[in-house]
Amino acid sequence: MGRSAFAPAKVNLFLHVGAPGEDGFHPVCSLMAFADIGDRVSTFEAEALALRVAGPFAQELAGEGDNLVLRAARALIAEARRPVAPMGLSLEKLLPVASGLGGGSSDAGAALRLLRDTLELKIDDIRLEALAGSLGADGAACLWGAPALAQGRGERLSPAPGLPPLDAVLVNPRTPVSTPEVYRRFDADGRFGEVTAPAAPEAFEDATELAAWLAVQRNDLEAAAIAVSPPVGAVLETLAGEPEALLARVSGSGGTCFALCASDIEAESLAERIEAMAPDWWVRRCRLGGPWPDPG
């Protein structure tokens, strides 16, 4: 029987984005948390490295012959510098694609952790994190799935302030949003943000205190994401207008929005109402924090 690893959804509680440097990359400062929902990566016996994709969003990856999971596996095998047993990987795609939830990076991170353990490769955490970072800006953070403050291009990680239990609702209009297109719109608008880490307490007592602090922060890509995909704006406006939402914001470059709630009761009520109001939207109640245990 194969082993499996959990690939949690990433949520940018705030995302500050600066002007691009000479290399074209934007410096960022982001507080990331991870949901207790996400994709799953599993192993199976195979004669050569292969990937199977299943789940409700598998079809949206049908054209990606070089999926990030495969790229992660190839990078890890190259780093091992020794022959390894052939291994098949299966991806259960439960998160929307191109949704601002770091799904691809989280899938890659799960594959790296899973293969290192399954194949008993002597690759330490520092080397593994470097591999994850080489696959994408969110790669290093998504490898561990633990709350973190990410700076630089996203590769400079420092511990997040202590977070209280965070009940939340994630909503996606089922419209993929292109990150490069959002950045092109963002650059055209020229409204670049300050990327110095904001002052924060060592820990937040509850969700209400955290939401009040986050309200002073921003997602600098939010306006560009809504301009590129107006349905994202409809989701955000809907969430912001509901009484259970302590804070509503776009995650990453869109198109998923999240609402923080005071408790699981409020989150459940909000999720049920949104599902009834907009049955075509993807709606999930979750807990934010991390890291969450791998199923093994």
mmCIF file of N, CA and C in Angstrom, residues 81-165:
data_model
loop_
_atom_site.group_PDB
_atom_site.id
_atom_site.type_symbol
_atom_site.label_atom_id
_atom_site.label_comp_id
_atom_site.label_asym_id
_atom_site.label_seq_id
_atom_site.Cartn_x
_atom_site.Cartn_y
_atom_site.Cartn_z
ATOM 1 N N ARG A 81 21.477 12.267 -6.126
ATOM 2 C CA ARG A 81 22.744 11.860 -6.746
ATOM 3 C C ARG A 81 23.035 10.369 -6.590
ATOM 4 N N ARG A 82 21.983 9.586 -6.615
ATOM 5 C CA ARG A 82 22.160 8.129 -6.609
ATOM 6 C C ARG A 82 20.911 7.506 -7.214
ATOM 7 N N PRO A 83 21.020 6.299 -7.723
ATOM 8 C CA PRO A 83 19.828 5.648 -8.277
ATOM 9 C C PRO A 83 18.763 5.462 -7.199
ATOM 10 N N VAL A 84 17.509 5.681 -7.575
ATOM 11 C CA VAL A 84 16.405 5.472 -6.639
ATOM 12 C C VAL A 84 15.377 4.565 -7.302
ATOM 13 N N ALA A 85 14.612 3.904 -6.489
ATOM 14 C CA ALA A 85 13.575 3.011 -7.014
ATOM 15 C C ALA A 85 12.512 3.832 -7.745
ATOM 16 N N PRO A 86 12.034 3.325 -8.877
ATOM 17 C CA PRO A 86 10.967 4.045 -9.581
ATOM 18 C C PRO A 86 9.724 4.133 -8.708
ATOM 19 N N MET A 87 9.013 5.229 -8.827
ATOM 20 C CA MET A 87 7.867 5.475 -7.957
ATOM 21 C C MET A 87 6.794 6.240 -8.717
ATOM 22 N N GLY A 88 5.567 5.792 -8.600
ATOM 23 C CA GLY A 88 4.457 6.541 -9.170
ATOM 24 C C GLY A 88 3.838 7.446 -8.123
ATOM 25 N N LEU A 89 3.331 8.581 -8.558
ATOM 26 C CA LEU A 89 2.673 9.531 -7.666
ATOM 27 C C LEU A 89 1.254 9.793 -8.156
ATOM 28 N N SER A 90 0.342 9.859 -7.226
ATOM 29 C CA SER A 90 -1.033 10.230 -7.566
ATOM 30 C C SER A 90 -1.393 11.508 -6.815
ATOM 31 N N LEU A 91 -2.075 12.402 -7.499
ATOM 32 C CA LEU A 91 -2.500 13.685 -6.933
ATOM 33 C C LEU A 91 -4.013 13.734 -6.916
ATOM 34 N N GLU A 92 -4.575 13.842 -5.731
ATOM 35 C CA GLU A 92 -6.017 14.049 -5.601
ATOM 36 C C GLU A 92 -6.244 15.549 -5.516
ATOM 37 N N LYS A 93 -6.736 16.128 -6.618
ATOM 38 C CA LYS A 93 -6.848 17.581 -6.748
ATOM 39 C C LYS A 93 -8.207 18.036 -6.229
ATOM 40 N N LEU A 94 -8.208 18.507 -4.977
ATOM 41 C CA LEU A 94 -9.436 18.945 -4.319
ATOM 42 C C LEU A 94 -9.570 20.458 -4.265
ATOM 43 N N LEU A 95 -8.469 21.180 -4.540
ATOM 44 C CA LEU A 95 -8.490 22.642 -4.530
ATOM 45 C C LEU A 95 -8.644 23.173 -5.946
ATOM 46 N N PRO A 96 -9.346 24.282 -6.123
ATOM 47 C CA PRO A 96 -9.421 24.907 -7.452
ATOM 48 C C PRO A 96 -8.028 25.269 -7.958
ATOM 49 N N VAL A 97 -7.869 25.231 -9.273
ATOM 50 C CA VAL A 97 -6.593 25.550 -9.906
ATOM 51 C C VAL A 97 -6.519 27.053 -10.164
ATOM 52 N N ALA A 98 -5.313 27.625 -10.077
ATOM 53 C CA ALA A 98 -5.098 29.061 -10.286
ATOM 54 C C ALA A 98 -6.042 29.868 -9.399
ATOM 55 N N SER A 99 -5.991 29.570 -8.091
ATOM 56 C CA SER A 99 -6.986 30.106 -7.161
ATOM 57 C C SER A 99 -6.406 30.946 -6.039
ATOM 58 N N GLY A 100 -5.078 31.197 -6.032
ATOM 59 C CA GLY A 100 -4.495 31.984 -4.959
ATOM 60 C C GLY A 100 -4.309 31.219 -3.670
ATOM 61 N N LEU A 101 -4.434 29.868 -3.723
ATOM 62 C CA LEU A 101 -4.297 29.039 -2.527
ATOM 63 C C LEU A 101 -2.994 28.245 -2.516
ATOM 64 N N GLY A 102 -2.081 28.569 -3.432
ATOM 65 C CA GLY A 102 -0.783 27.897 -3.449
ATOM 66 C C GLY A 102 -0.865 26.414 -3.703
ATOM 67 N N GLY A 103 -1.896 25.966 -4.411
ATOM 68 C CA GLY A 103 -2.107 24.534 -4.591
ATOM 69 C C GLY A 103 -0.939 23.834 -5.251
ATOM 70 N N GLY A 104 -0.421 24.396 -6.342
ATOM 71 C CA GLY A 104 0.700 23.765 -7.034
ATOM 72 C C GLY A 104 1.932 23.673 -6.158
ATOM 73 N N SER A 105 2.248 24.757 -5.448
ATOM 74 C CA SER A 105 3.421 24.754 -4.565
ATOM 75 C C SER A 105 3.236 23.792 -3.402
ATOM 76 N N SER A 106 2.029 23.727 -2.875
ATOM 77 C CA SER A 106 1.753 22.821 -1.761
ATOM 78 C C SER A 106 1.801 21.369 -2.220
ATOM 79 N N ASP A 107 1.285 21.096 -3.423
ATOM 80 C CA ASP A 107 1.380 19.748 -3.986
ATOM 81 C C ASP A 107 2.846 19.346 -4.148
ATOM 82 N N ALA A 108 3.670 20.276 -4.663
ATOM 83 C CA ALA A 108 5.097 20.004 -4.844
ATOM 84 C C ALA A 108 5.767 19.735 -3.501
ATOM 85 N N GLY A 109 5.423 20.545 -2.497
ATOM 86 C CA GLY A 109 5.997 20.347 -1.169
ATOM 87 C C GLY A 109 5.633 19.001 -0.580
ATOM 88 N N ALA A 110 4.373 18.610 -0.755
ATOM 89 C CA ALA A 110 3.949 17.302 -0.258
ATOM 90 C C ALA A 110 4.715 16.190 -0.958
ATOM 91 N N ALA A 111 4.924 16.334 -2.270
ATOM 92 C CA ALA A 111 5.676 15.328 -3.021
ATOM 93 C C ALA A 111 7.117 15.239 -2.524
ATOM 94 N N LEU A 112 7.742 16.372 -2.253
ATOM 95 C CA LEU A 112 9.124 16.370 -1.757
ATOM 96 C C LEU A 112 9.224 15.659 -0.403
ATOM 97 N N ARG A 113 8.334 16.005 0.516
ATOM 98 C CA ARG A 113 8.361 15.367 1.838
ATOM 99 C C ARG A 113 8.105 13.869 1.713
ATOM 100 N N LEU A 114 7.108 13.528 0.908
ATOM 101 C CA LEU A 114 6.695 12.131 0.773
ATOM 102 C C LEU A 114 7.800 11.278 0.159
ATOM 103 N N LEU A 115 8.405 11.760 -0.924
ATOM 104 C CA LEU A 115 9.432 10.975 -1.598
ATOM 105 C C LEU A 115 10.706 10.875 -0.762
ATOM 106 N N ARG A 116 11.077 11.970 -0.082
ATOM 107 C CA ARG A 116 12.267 11.889 0.762
ATOM 108 C C ARG A 116 12.108 10.795 1.808
ATOM 109 N N ASP A 117 10.928 10.720 2.422
ATOM 110 C CA ASP A 117 10.719 9.727 3.471
ATOM 111 C C ASP A 117 10.556 8.329 2.897
ATOM 112 N N THR A 118 9.781 8.220 1.828
ATOM 113 C CA THR A 118 9.512 6.901 1.252
ATOM 114 C C THR A 118 10.785 6.261 0.705
ATOM 115 N N LEU A 119 11.601 7.066 0.029
ATOM 116 C CA LEU A 119 12.828 6.550 -0.575
ATOM 117 C C LEU A 119 14.029 6.595 0.376
ATOM 118 N N GLU A 120 13.785 7.113 1.596
ATOM 119 C CA GLU A 120 14.827 7.206 2.629
ATOM 120 C C GLU A 120 16.061 7.930 2.097
ATOM 121 N N LEU A 121 15.822 9.092 1.502
ATOM 122 C CA LEU A 121 16.913 9.890 0.942
ATOM 123 C C LEU A 121 17.535 10.750 2.034
ATOM 124 N N LYS A 122 18.839 10.801 2.049
ATOM 125 C CA LYS A 122 19.552 11.588 3.066
ATOM 126 C C LYS A 122 19.724 13.019 2.557
ATOM 127 N N ILE A 123 18.602 13.724 2.488
ATOM 128 C CA ILE A 123 18.573 15.125 2.073
ATOM 129 C C ILE A 123 18.001 15.918 3.243
ATOM 130 N N ASP A 124 18.787 16.838 3.800
ATOM 131 C CA ASP A 124 18.346 17.526 5.003
ATOM 132 C C ASP A 124 17.298 18.594 4.681
ATOM 133 N N ASP A 125 16.731 19.157 5.748
ATOM 134 C CA ASP A 125 15.650 20.129 5.590
ATOM 135 C C ASP A 125 16.093 21.363 4.810
ATOM 136 N N ILE A 126 17.327 21.793 5.007
ATOM 137 C CA ILE A 126 17.812 22.994 4.321
ATOM 138 C C ILE A 126 17.857 22.761 2.815
ATOM 139 N N ARG A 127 18.370 21.613 2.408
ATOM 140 C CA ARG A 127 18.417 21.297 0.973
ATOM 141 C C ARG A 127 17.015 21.094 0.419
ATOM 142 N N LEU A 128 16.148 20.476 1.212
ATOM 143 C CA LEU A 128 14.782 20.253 0.743
ATOM 144 C C LEU A 128 14.054 21.583 0.546
ATOM 145 N N GLU A 129 14.265 22.518 1.479
ATOM 146 C CA GLU A 129 13.626 23.829 1.371
ATOM 147 C C GLU A 129 14.150 24.605 0.163
ATOM 148 N N ALA A 130 15.440 24.470 -0.126
ATOM 149 C CA ALA A 130 16.003 25.120 -1.303
ATOM 150 C C ALA A 130 15.370 24.562 -2.580
ATOM 151 N N LEU A 131 15.165 23.250 -2.624
ATOM 152 C CA LEU A 131 14.498 22.644 -3.781
ATOM 153 C C LEU A 131 13.077 23.193 -3.933
ATOM 154 N N ALA A 132 12.349 23.254 -2.818
ATOM 155 C CA ALA A 132 10.978 23.760 -2.868
ATOM 156 C C ALA A 132 10.950 25.204 -3.335
ATOM 157 N N GLY A 133 11.888 26.022 -2.842
ATOM 158 C CA GLY A 133 11.947 27.420 -3.236
ATOM 159 C C GLY A 133 12.267 27.607 -4.696
ATOM 160 N N SER A 134 13.026 26.670 -5.272
ATOM 161 C CA SER A 134 13.375 26.787 -6.689
ATOM 162 C C SER A 134 12.186 26.531 -7.603
ATOM 163 N N LEU A 135 11.118 25.945 -7.055
ATOM 164 C CA LEU A 135 9.947 25.597 -7.861
ATOM 165 C C LEU A 135 8.896 26.698 -7.881
ATOM 166 N N GLY A 136 9.032 27.713 -7.033
ATOM 167 C CA GLY A 136 8.054 28.797 -7.010
ATOM 168 C C GLY A 136 8.208 29.669 -5.788
ATOM 169 N N ALA A 137 7.657 30.882 -5.863
ATOM 170 C CA ALA A 137 7.820 31.846 -4.777
ATOM 171 C C ALA A 137 7.231 31.354 -3.462
ATOM 172 N N ASP A 138 6.140 30.586 -3.528
ATOM 173 C CA ASP A 138 5.510 30.071 -2.313
ATOM 174 C C ASP A 138 6.098 28.737 -1.882
ATOM 175 N N GLY A 139 7.058 28.234 -2.644
ATOM 176 C CA GLY A 139 7.505 26.867 -2.441
ATOM 177 C C GLY A 139 8.048 26.572 -1.061
ATOM 178 N N ALA A 140 8.919 27.447 -0.545
ATOM 179 C CA ALA A 140 9.529 27.185 0.756
ATOM 180 C C ALA A 140 8.488 27.163 1.864
ATOM 181 N N ALA A 141 7.582 28.128 1.865
ATOM 182 C CA ALA A 141 6.546 28.172 2.899
ATOM 183 C C ALA A 141 5.606 26.978 2.784
ATOM 184 N N CYS A 142 5.230 26.629 1.543
ATOM 185 C CA CYS A 142 4.272 25.544 1.338
ATOM 186 C C CYS A 142 4.876 24.180 1.624
ATOM 187 N N LEU A 143 6.206 24.080 1.643
ATOM 188 C CA LEU A 143 6.834 22.802 1.970
ATOM 189 C C LEU A 143 6.447 22.354 3.362
ATOM 190 N N TRP A 144 6.463 23.284 4.318
ATOM 191 C CA TRP A 144 6.214 22.921 5.715
ATOM 192 C C TRP A 144 4.766 23.152 6.132
ATOM 193 N N GLY A 145 4.062 24.041 5.447
ATOM 194 C CA GLY A 145 2.661 24.282 5.779
ATOM 195 C C GLY A 145 2.449 24.861 7.165
ATOM 196 N N ALA A 146 3.426 25.614 7.666
ATOM 197 C CA ALA A 146 3.312 26.239 8.985
ATOM 198 C C ALA A 146 3.175 27.745 8.827
ATOM 199 N N PRO A 147 2.430 28.416 9.691
ATOM 200 C CA PRO A 147 2.315 29.874 9.593
ATOM 201 C C PRO A 147 3.686 30.528 9.548
ATOM 202 N N ALA A 148 3.849 31.490 8.651
ATOM 203 C CA ALA A 148 5.161 32.128 8.478
ATOM 204 C C ALA A 148 4.993 33.515 7.906
ATOM 205 N N LEU A 149 5.972 34.358 8.187
ATOM 206 C CA LEU A 149 6.088 35.645 7.523
ATOM 207 C C LEU A 149 7.101 35.456 6.401
ATOM 208 N N ALA A 150 6.666 35.675 5.171
ATOM 209 C CA ALA A 150 7.523 35.477 4.004
ATOM 210 C C ALA A 150 7.933 36.829 3.437
ATOM 211 N N GLN A 151 9.228 36.977 3.166
ATOM 212 C CA GLN A 151 9.745 38.220 2.598
ATOM 213 C C GLN A 151 10.688 37.902 1.442
ATOM 214 N N GLY A 152 11.299 38.953 0.865
ATOM 215 C CA GLY A 152 12.097 38.761 -0.337
ATOM 216 C C GLY A 152 11.178 38.407 -1.488
ATOM 217 N N ARG A 153 11.496 37.344 -2.210
ATOM 218 C CA ARG A 153 10.596 36.830 -3.248
ATOM 219 C C ARG A 153 9.582 35.844 -2.661
ATOM 220 N N GLY A 154 9.644 35.666 -1.352
ATOM 221 C CA GLY A 154 8.818 34.689 -0.669
ATOM 222 C C GLY A 154 9.642 33.596 -0.029
ATOM 223 N N GLU A 155 10.980 33.625 -0.296
ATOM 224 C CA GLU A 155 11.858 32.558 0.184
ATOM 225 C C GLU A 155 12.414 32.821 1.577
ATOM 226 N N ARG A 156 12.374 34.085 2.048
ATOM 227 C CA ARG A 156 12.896 34.419 3.375
ATOM 228 C C ARG A 156 11.779 34.259 4.391
ATOM 229 N N LEU A 157 11.877 33.205 5.173
ATOM 230 C CA LEU A 157 10.808 32.873 6.106
ATOM 231 C C LEU A 157 11.226 33.173 7.538
ATOM 232 N N SER A 158 10.311 33.730 8.297
ATOM 233 C CA SER A 158 10.515 33.918 9.731
ATOM 234 C C SER A 158 9.234 33.506 10.435
ATOM 235 N N PRO A 159 9.309 33.160 11.716
ATOM 236 C CA PRO A 159 8.114 32.686 12.411
ATOM 237 C C PRO A 159 7.004 33.731 12.428
ATOM 238 N N ALA A 160 5.788 33.265 12.285
ATOM 239 C CA ALA A 160 4.633 34.150 12.381
ATOM 240 C C ALA A 160 4.347 34.466 13.845
ATOM 241 N N PRO A 161 3.666 35.583 14.111
ATOM 242 C CA PRO A 161 3.175 35.793 15.473
ATOM 243 C C PRO A 161 2.276 34.622 15.871
ATOM 244 N N GLY A 162 2.123 34.415 17.163
ATOM 245 C CA GLY A 162 1.233 33.352 17.616
ATOM 246 C C GLY A 162 -0.197 33.617 17.158
ATOM 247 N N LEU A 163 -0.785 32.649 16.482
ATOM 248 C CA LEU A 163 -2.133 32.812 15.949
ATOM 249 C C LEU A 163 -3.135 32.050 16.813
ATOM 250 N N PRO A 164 -4.292 32.638 17.069
ATOM 251 C CA PRO A 164 -5.339 31.929 17.800
ATOM 252 C C PRO A 164 -6.004 30.921 16.871
ATOM 253 N N PRO A 165 -6.880 30.066 17.388
ATOM 254 C CA PRO A 165 -7.679 29.226 16.489
ATOM 255 C C PRO A 165 -8.440 30.124 15.506
#
